[in-house]
C-alpha positions in Angstrom: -95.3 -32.8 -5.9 -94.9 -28.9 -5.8 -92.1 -27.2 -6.9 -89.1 -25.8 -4.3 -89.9 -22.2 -3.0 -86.8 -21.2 -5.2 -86.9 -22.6 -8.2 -91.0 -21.5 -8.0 -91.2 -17.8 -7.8 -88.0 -17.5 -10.2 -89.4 -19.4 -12.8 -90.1 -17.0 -16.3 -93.9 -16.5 -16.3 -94.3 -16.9 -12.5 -95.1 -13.6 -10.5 -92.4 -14.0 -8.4 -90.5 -13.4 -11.7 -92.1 -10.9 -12.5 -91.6 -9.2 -9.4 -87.6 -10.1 -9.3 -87.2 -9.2 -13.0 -88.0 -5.3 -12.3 -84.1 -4.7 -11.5 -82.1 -7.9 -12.7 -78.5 -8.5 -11.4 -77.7 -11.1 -13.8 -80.3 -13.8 -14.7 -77.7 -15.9 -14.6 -75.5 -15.7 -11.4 -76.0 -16.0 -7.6 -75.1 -12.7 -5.5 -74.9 -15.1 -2.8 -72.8 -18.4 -2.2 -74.2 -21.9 -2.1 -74.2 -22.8 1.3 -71.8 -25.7 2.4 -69.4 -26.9 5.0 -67.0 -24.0 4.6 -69.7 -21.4 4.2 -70.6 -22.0 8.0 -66.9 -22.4 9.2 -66.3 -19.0 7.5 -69.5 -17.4 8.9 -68.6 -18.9 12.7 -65.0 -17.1 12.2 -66.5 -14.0 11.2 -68.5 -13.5 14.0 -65.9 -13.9 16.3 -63.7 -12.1 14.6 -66.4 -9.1 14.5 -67.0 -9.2 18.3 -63.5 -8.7 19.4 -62.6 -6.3 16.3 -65.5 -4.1 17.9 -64.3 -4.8 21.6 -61.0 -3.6 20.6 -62.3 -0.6 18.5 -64.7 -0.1 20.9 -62.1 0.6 24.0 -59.0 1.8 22.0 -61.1 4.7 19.9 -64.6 4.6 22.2 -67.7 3.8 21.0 -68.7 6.6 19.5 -65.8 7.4 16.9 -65.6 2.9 16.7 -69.4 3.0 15.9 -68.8 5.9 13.0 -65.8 4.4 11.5 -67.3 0.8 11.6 -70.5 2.5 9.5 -68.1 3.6 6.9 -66.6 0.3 6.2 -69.8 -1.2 6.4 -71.2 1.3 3.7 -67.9 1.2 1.2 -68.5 -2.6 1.4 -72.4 -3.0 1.0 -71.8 -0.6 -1.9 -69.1 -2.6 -3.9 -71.0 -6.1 -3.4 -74.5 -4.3 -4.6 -72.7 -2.9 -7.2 -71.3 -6.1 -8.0 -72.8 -8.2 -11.0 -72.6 -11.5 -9.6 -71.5 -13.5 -6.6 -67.3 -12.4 -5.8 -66.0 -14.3 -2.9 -63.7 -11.5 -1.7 -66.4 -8.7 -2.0 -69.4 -10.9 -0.3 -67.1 -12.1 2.6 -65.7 -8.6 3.2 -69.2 -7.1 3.5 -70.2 -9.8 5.8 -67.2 -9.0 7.7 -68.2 -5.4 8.1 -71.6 -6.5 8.7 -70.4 -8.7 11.6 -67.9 -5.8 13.2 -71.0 -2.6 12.8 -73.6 -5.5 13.6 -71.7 -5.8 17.1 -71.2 -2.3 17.5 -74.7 -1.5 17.0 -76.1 -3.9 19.9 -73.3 -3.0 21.9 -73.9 1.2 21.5 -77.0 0.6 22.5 -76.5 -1.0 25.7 -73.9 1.0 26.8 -74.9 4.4 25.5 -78.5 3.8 25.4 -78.5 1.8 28.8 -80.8 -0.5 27.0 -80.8 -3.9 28.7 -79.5 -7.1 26.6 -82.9 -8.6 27.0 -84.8 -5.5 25.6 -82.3 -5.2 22.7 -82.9 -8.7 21.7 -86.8 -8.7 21.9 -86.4 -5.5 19.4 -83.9 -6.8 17.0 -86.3 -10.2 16.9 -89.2 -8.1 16.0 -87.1 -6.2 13.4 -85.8 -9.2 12.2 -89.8 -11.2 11.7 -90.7 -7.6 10.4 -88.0 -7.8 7.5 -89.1 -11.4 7.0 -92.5 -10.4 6.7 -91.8 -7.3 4.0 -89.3 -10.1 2.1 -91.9 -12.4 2.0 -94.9 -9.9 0.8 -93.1 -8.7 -2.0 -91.1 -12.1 -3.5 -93.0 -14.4 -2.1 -89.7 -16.3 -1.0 -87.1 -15.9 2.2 -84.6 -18.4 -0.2 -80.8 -17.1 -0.6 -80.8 -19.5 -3.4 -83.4 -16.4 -5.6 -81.1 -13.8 -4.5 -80.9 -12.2 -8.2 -82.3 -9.0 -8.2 -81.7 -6.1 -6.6 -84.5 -5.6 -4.7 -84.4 -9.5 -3.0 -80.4 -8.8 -2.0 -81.5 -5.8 -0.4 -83.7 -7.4 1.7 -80.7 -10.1 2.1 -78.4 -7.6 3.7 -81.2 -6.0 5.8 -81.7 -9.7 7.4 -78.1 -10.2 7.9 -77.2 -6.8 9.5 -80.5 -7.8 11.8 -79.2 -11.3 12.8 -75.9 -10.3 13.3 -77.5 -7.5 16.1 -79.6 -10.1 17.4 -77.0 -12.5 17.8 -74.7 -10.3 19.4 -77.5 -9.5 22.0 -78.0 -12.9 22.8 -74.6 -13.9 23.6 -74.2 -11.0 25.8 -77.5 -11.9 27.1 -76.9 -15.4 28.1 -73.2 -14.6 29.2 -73.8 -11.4 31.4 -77.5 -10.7 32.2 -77.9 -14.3 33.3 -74.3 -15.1 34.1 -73.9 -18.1 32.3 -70.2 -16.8 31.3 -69.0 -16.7 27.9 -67.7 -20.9 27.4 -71.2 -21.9 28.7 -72.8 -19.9 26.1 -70.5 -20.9 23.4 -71.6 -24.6 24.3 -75.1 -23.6 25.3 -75.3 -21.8 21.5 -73.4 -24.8 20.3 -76.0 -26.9 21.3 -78.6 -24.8 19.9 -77.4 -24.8 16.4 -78.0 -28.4 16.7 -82.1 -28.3 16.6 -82.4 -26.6 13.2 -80.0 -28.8 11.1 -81.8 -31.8 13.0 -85.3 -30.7 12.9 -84.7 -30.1 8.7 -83.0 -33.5 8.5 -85.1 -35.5 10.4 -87.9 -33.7 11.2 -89.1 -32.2 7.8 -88.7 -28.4 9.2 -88.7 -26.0 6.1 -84.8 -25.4 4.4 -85.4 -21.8 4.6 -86.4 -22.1 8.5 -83.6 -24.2 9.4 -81.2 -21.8 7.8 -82.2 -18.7 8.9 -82.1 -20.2 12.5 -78.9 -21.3 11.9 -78.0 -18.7 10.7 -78.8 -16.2 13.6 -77.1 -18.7 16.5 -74.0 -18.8 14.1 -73.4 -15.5 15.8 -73.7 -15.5 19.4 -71.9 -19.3 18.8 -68.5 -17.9 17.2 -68.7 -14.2 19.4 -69.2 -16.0 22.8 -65.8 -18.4 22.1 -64.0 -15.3 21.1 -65.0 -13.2 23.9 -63.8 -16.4 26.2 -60.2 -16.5 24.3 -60.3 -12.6 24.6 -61.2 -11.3 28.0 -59.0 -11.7 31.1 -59.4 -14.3 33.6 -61.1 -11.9 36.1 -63.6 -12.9 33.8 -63.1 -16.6 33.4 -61.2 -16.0 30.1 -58.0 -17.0 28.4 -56.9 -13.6 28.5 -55.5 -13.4 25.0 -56.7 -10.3 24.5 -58.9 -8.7 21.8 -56.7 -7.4 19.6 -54.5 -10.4 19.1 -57.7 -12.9 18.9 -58.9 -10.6 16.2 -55.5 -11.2 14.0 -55.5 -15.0 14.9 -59.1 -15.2 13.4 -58.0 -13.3 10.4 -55.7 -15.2 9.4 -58.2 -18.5 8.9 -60.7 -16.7 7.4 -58.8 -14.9 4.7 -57.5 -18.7 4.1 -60.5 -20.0 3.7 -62.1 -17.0 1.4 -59.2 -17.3 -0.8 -60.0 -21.2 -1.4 -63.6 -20.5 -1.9 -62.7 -17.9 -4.1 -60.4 -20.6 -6.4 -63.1 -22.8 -6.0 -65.5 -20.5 -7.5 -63.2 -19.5 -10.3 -63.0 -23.4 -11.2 -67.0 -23.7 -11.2 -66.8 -20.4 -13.5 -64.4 -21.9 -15.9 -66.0 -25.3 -16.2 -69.7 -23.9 -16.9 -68.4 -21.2 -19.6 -66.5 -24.1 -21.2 -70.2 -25.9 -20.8 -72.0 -23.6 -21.9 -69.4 -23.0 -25.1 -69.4 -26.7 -26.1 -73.4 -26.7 -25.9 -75.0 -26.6 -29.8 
């Protein structure tokens, strides 16, 4: 039986090693977290959140000034989780936030600046996106988060995620304005979608990496289209809640949650350095 993609290319000899080993994080710690129950709950929230944080930026500031101050927090973030050693809850989350809030504005700017239609936008960002994949997968020989290690590998990470999160965004606007399916019909339609990956990898043998990334990119037009429907009026066939006080009520979950993952993580930290001490 072969070995996993992951646990392959990141063995010491292998050329994947070789490769990853050029600019080493820490051989010993994920930049990324293991992917569970929580880490999807987390990544839904985020996505909403970042659809009506740049909804609300978007009309209070415009779009210009919402897109330039949205690339600023997205920079100051990317910077201290690259700059990071290893894997920080609170520094990983908060760049996928800012990820999530500029991915949104970036799809957006360029529908309604550009003029570019939702359907263009998404055919682009999907070409982007398999164009990434393929430069990942040329120089590491892997698309697994489970090898991000080095510097190079989380780099192409973040790439992928600020990709998905663009392609996402112009697929739920897709789905609930260019072909009027309204925003709680996506949300179930992209509910229903999420489905086939984690199905096809259980039952059907697709590839991890596959069924994650897939996942990965419907998380986001899943958690934005809900939002949008708790946030826009009911000329709209919304709740009305508004953007600004959907955006606070997501908050509040997610900084919950990232605060449990990150005593979680400080737990699993403890335990293995008291492991690793107590080994001969």
């Amino acid at each position: 039986m072969g070995q996993p993609i992951s646990e392959a290319v990141t063995r010491p000899g292998s050329p994947g090693h070789r490769r990853g080993a050029a600019r080493p994080v820490d051989a010993g710690w994920s930049k990324v977290p293991q992917v569970t129950a929580v880490f999807w709950i987390v990544k839904v929230l985020t996505t909403g959140m970042g659809e009506t944080a740049s909804d609300y930026l978007g009309r209070t500031l415009g779009p210009i000034p919402a897109g330039g101050l949205g690339l600023v927090g997205l920079v100051v973030a990317l910077v201290l989780q690259l700059r990071s050693d290893r894997y920080r809850p609170w520094t990983y989350w908060s760049a996928i936030v800012m990820v999530s809030v500029f991915g949104t504005m970036a799809a957006d700017v360029v529908h309604v600046v550009a003029g570019v239609p939702y359907a263009v936008s998404a055919v682009t960002f999907a070409v982007a996106l398999a164009a990434i994949f393929v430069a990942w997968y040329s120089s590491e020989r892997t698309l697994s988060i489970h090898s991000i290690r080095t510097r190079r590998r989380e780099t192409f990470y973040w790439a992928t995620v600020l990709i998905t999160f663009a392609l996402g965004t112009a697929l739920g606007d897709l789905t609930a304005g260019t072909l009027d399916l309204g925003y709680l019909t996506s949300g179930f339609l992209f509910a229903a979608l999420i489905a086939v990956p984690a199905l096809s990898g259980r039952f059907l043998g697709l590839n991890a990496v596959a069924a994650f990334w897939s996942a990965y990119v419907l998380t986001r037009p899943l958690g934005a289209s809900f939002a949008d429907w708790m946030g826009v009026p009911a000329s709209r066939a919304g709740l009305g809640w508004g953007t600004g006080p959907v955006t606070l009520a997501l908050i509040v979950p997610i900084v919950a949650l990232v605060a449990l993952l990150a005593a979680r993580h400080r737990d699993t930290t403890r335990a293995g350095g008291a492991n690793r001490e107590q080994m001969p």
